[in-house]
PDB file of C-alpha atoms in Angstrom:
ATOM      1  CA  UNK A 181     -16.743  15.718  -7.220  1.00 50.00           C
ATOM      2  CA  UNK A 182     -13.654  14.943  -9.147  1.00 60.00           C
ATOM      3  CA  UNK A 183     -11.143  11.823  -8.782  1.00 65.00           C
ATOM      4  CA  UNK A 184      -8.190  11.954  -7.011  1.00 81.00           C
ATOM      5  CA  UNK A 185      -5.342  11.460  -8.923  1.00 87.00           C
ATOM      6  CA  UNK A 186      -1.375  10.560  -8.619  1.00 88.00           C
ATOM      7  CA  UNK A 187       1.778  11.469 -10.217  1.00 88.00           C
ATOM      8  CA  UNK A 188       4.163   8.385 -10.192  1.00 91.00           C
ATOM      9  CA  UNK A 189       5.983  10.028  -7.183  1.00 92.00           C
ATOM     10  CA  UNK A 190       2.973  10.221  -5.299  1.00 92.00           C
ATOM     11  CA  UNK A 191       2.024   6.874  -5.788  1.00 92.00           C
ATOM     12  CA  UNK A 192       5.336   5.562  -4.755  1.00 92.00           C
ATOM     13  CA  UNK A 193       5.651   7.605  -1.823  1.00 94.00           C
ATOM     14  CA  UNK A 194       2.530   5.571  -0.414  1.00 94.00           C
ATOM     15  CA  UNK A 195       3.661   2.591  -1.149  1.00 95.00           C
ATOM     16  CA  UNK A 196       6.672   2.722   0.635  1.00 96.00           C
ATOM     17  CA  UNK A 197       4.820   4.558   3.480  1.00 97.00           C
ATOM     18  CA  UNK A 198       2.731   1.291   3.391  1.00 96.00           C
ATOM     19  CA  UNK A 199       5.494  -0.912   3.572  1.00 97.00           C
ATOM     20  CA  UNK A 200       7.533   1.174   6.328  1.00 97.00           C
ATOM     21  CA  UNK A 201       4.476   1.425   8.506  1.00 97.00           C
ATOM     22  CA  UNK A 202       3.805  -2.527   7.877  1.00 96.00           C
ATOM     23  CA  UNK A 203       7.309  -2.841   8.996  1.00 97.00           C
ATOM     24  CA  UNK A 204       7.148  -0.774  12.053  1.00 97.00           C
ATOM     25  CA  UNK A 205       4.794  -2.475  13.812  1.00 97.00           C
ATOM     26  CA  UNK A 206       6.466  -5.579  13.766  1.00 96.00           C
ATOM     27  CA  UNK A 207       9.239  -3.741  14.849  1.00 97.00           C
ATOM     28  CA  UNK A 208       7.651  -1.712  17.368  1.00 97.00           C
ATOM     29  CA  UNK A 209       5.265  -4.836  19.127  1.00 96.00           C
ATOM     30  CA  UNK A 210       9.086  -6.877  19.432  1.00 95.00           C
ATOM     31  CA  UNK A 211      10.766  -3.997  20.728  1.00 95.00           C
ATOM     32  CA  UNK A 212       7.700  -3.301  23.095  1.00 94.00           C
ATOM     33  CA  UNK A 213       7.613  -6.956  24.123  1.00 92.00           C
ATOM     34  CA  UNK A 214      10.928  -7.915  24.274  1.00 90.00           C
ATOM     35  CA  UNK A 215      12.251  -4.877  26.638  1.00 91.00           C
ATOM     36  CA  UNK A 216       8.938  -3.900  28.184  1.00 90.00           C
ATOM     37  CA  UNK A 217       6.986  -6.741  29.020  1.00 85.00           C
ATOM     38  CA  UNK A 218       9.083  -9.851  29.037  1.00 81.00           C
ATOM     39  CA  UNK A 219      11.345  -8.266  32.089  1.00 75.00           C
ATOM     40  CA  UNK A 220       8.721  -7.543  34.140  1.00 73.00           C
ATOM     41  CA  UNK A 221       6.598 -10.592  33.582  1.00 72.00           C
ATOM     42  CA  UNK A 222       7.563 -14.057  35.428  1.00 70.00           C
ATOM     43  CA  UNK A 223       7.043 -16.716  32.331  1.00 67.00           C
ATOM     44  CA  UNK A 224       7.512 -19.831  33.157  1.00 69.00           C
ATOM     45  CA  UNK A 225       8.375 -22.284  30.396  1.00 65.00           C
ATOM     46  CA  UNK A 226       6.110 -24.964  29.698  1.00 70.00           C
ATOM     47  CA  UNK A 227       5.929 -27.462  27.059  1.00 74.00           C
ATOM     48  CA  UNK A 228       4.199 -25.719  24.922  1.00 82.00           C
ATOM     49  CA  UNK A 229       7.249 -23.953  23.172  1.00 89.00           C
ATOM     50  CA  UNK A 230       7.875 -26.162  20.973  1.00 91.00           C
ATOM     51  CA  UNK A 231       4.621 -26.246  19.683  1.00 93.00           C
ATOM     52  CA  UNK A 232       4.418 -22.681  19.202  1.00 94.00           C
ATOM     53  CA  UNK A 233       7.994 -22.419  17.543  1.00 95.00           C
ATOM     54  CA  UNK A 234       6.826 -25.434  14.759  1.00 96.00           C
ATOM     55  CA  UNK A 235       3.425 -23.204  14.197  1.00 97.00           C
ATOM     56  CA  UNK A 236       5.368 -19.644  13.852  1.00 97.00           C
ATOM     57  CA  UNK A 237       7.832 -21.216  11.441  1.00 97.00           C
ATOM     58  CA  UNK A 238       5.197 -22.807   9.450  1.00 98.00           C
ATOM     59  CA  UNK A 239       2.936 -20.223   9.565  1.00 98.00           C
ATOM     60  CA  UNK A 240       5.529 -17.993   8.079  1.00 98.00           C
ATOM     61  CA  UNK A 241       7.046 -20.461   5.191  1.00 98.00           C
ATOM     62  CA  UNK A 242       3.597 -20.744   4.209  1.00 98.00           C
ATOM     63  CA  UNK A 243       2.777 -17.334   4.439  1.00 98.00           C
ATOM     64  CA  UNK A 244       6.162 -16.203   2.499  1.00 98.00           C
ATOM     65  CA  UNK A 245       4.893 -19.226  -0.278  1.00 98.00           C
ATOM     66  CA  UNK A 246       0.946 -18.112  -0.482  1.00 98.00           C
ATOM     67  CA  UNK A 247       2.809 -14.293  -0.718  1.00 97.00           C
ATOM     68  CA  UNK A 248       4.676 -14.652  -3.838  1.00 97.00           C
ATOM     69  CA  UNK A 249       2.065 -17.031  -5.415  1.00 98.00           C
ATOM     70  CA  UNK A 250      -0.652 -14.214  -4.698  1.00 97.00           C
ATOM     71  CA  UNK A 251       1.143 -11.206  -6.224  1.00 97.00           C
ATOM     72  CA  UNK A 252       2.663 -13.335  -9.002  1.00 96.00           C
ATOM     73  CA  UNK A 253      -1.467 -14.141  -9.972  1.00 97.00           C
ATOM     74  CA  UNK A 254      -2.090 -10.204  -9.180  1.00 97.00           C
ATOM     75  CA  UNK A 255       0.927  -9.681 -11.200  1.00 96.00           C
ATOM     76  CA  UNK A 256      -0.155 -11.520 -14.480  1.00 96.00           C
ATOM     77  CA  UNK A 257      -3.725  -9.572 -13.629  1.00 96.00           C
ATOM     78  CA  UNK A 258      -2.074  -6.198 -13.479  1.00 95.00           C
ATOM     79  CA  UNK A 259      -0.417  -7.272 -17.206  1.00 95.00           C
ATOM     80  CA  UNK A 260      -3.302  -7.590 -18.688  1.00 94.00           C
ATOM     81  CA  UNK A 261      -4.970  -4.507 -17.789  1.00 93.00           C
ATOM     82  CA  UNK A 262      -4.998  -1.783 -20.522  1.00 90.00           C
ATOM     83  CA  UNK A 263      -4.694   1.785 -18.951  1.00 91.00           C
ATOM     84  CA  UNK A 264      -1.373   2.225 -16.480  1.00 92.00           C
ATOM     85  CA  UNK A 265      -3.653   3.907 -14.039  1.00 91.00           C
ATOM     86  CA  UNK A 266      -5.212  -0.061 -13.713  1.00 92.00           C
ATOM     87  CA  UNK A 267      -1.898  -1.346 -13.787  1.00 94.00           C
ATOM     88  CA  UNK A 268      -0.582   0.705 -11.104  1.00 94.00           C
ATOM     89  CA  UNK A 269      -3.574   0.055  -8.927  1.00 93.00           C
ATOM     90  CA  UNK A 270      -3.360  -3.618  -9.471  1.00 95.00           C
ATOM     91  CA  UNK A 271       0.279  -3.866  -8.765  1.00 96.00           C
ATOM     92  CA  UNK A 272      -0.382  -1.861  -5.620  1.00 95.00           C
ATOM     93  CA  UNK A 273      -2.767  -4.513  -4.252  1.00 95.00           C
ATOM     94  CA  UNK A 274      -0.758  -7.202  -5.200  1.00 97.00           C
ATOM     95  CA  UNK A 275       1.971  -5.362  -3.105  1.00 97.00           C
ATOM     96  CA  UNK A 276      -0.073  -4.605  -0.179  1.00 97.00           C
ATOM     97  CA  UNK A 277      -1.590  -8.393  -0.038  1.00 97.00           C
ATOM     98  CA  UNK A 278       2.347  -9.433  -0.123  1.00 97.00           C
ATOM     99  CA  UNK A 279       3.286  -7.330   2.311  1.00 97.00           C
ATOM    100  CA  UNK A 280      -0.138  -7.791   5.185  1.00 97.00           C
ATOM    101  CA  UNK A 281       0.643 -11.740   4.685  1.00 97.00           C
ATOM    102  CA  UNK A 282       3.921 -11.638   5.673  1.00 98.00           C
ATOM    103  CA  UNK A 283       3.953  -8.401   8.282  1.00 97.00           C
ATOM    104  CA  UNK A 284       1.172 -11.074   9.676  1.00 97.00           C
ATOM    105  CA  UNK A 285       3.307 -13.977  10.437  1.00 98.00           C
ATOM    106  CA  UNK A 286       5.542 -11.603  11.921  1.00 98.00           C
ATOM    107  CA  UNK A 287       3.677 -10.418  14.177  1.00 97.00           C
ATOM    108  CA  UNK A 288       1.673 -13.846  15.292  1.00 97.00           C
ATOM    109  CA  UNK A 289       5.110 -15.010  15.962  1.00 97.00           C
ATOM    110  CA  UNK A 290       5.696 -11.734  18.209  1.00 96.00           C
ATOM    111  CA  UNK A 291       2.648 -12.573  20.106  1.00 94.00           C
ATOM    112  CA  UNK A 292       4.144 -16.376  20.343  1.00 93.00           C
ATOM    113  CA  UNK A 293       7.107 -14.599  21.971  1.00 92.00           C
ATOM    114  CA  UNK A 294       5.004 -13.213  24.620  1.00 89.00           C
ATOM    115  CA  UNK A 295       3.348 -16.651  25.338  1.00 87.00           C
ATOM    116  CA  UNK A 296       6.639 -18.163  25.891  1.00 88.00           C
ATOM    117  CA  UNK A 297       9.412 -15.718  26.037  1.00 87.00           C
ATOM    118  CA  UNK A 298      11.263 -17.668  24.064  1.00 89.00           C
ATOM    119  CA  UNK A 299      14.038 -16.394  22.151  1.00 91.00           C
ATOM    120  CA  UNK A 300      13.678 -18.355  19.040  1.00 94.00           C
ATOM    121  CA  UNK A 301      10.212 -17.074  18.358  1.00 95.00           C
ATOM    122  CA  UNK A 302      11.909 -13.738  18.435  1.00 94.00           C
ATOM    123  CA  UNK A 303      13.974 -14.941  15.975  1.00 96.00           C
ATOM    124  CA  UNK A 304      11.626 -16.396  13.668  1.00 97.00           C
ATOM    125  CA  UNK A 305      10.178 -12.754  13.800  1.00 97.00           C
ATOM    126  CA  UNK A 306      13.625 -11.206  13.153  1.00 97.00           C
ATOM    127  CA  UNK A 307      13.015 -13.213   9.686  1.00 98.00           C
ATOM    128  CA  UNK A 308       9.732 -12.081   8.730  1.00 97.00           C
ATOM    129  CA  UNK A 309      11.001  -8.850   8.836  1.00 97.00           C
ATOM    130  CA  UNK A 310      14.016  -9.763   6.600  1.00 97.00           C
ATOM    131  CA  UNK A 311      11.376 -10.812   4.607  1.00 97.00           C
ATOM    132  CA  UNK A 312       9.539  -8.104   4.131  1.00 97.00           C
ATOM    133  CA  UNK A 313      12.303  -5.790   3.801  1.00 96.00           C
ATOM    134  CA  UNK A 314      13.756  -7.392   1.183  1.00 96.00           C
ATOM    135  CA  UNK A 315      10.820  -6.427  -0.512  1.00 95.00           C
ATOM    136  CA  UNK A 316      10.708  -2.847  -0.044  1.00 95.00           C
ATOM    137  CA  UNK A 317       9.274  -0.871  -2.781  1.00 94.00           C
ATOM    138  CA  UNK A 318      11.586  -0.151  -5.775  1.00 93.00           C
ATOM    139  CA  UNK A 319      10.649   2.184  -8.820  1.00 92.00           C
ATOM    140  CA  UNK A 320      12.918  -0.130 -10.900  1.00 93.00           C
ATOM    141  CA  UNK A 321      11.188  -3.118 -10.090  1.00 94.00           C
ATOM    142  CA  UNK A 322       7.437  -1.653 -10.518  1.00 94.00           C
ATOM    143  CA  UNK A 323       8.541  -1.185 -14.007  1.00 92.00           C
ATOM    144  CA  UNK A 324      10.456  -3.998 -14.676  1.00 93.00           C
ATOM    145  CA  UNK A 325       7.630  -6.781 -12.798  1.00 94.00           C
ATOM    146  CA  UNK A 326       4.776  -4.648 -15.318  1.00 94.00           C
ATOM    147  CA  UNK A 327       6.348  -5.399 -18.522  1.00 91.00           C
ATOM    148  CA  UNK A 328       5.730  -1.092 -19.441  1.00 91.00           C
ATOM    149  CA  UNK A 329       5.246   0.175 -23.199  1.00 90.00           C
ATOM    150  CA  UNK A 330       7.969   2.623 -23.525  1.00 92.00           C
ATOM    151  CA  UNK A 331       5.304   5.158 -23.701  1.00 92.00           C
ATOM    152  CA  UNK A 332       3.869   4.254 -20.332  1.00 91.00           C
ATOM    153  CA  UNK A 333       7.337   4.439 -19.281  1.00 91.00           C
ATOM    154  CA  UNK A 334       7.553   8.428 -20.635  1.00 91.00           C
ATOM    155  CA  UNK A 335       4.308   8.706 -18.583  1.00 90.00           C
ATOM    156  CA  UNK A 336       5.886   7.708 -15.364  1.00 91.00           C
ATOM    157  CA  UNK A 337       9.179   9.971 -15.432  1.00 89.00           C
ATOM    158  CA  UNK A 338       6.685  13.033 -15.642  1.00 89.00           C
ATOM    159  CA  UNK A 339       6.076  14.967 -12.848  1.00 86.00           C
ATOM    160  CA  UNK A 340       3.131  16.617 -14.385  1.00 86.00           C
ATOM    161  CA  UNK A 341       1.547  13.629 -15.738  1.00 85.00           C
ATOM    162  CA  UNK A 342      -1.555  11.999 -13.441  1.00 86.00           C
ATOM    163  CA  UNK A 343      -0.614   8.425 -13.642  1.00 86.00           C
ATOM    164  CA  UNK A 344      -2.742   7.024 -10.946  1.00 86.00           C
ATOM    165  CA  UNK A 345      -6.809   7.074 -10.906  1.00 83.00           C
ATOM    166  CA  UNK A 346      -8.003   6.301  -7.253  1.00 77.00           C
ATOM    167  CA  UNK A 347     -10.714   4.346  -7.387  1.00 72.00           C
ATOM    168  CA  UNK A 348     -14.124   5.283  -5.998  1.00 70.00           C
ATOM    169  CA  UNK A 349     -15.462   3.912  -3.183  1.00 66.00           C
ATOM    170  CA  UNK A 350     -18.620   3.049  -3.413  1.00 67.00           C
ATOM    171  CA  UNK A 351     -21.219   4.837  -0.993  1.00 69.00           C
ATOM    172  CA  UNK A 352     -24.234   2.430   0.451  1.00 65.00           C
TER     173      UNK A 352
END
């Protein structure tokens, strides 16, 4: 059974898949919600809104924080390793752990929206997403956040070259 491997253009491709689907859904559940179920629904509000707006905004300052603290700790990790196929792997965790903490917020905020059908919530979802846009995937970046040896730089602008390892899952 071999391993499957990556060229650098593979691996990006999934990444940015990753981050466009992560995006998506927030999309998708506010679009859903917003012009689906909050017309045909009869919310009354209560006063709980303001409860829920103080938790969504706090939830997501604290999940933007804990985001860049995490992948700045995965970051320093992925520096360290030795091979790029480690590297690469490491960054892409750090990535995906940055991007499910803040597509999370988003989306508990979404589900706020639907509890209250309050517009602000909506909003406070509308900045999540800013959020995690801003940190769509960008070759130029990867490279410049890993600190690469010119030579693992070589490595990455060939097409031929397997960069990426996949790791094995382990089979109980």
């Amino acid at each position: 059974m071999s391993i499957p491997q990556q060229n650098f253009k593979q691996y990006f491709f999934i990444l940015r898949l990753l981050h466009l689907a992560m995006t998506a859904a927030v999309v998708v559940l506010g679009f859903i919600v917003h012009f689906v179920l909050i017309p045909v629904s009869d919310f009354t509000p209560n006063e709980n809104t303001a409860l829920f707006i103080n938790i969504a905004a706090a939830y997501l300052a604290i999940a933007v924080a804990l985001s860049y603290w995490l992948f700045g700790l995965r970051l320093n990790v992925a520096k360290q390793q030795s091979s790029l196929s480690d590297k690469l792997n490491t960054y892409r965790a750090a990535t995906i752990i940055r991007f499910a903490l803040i597509e999370g917020a988003a989306l508990l905020t979404v589900v706020f929206y639907v509890l209250t059908a309050n517009l602000v919530l909506l909003g406070i979802a509308g900045i999540g997403l800013v959020v995690l846009s801003l940190h769509h995937p960008n070759p130029l970046k990867l490279k410049m956040d890993l600190d690469l040896s010119p030579t693992d730089l070589a490595r990455l602008e060939d097409d031929a070259d397997m960069v990426v390892q996949l790791p094995q899952l382990r089979k109980f």
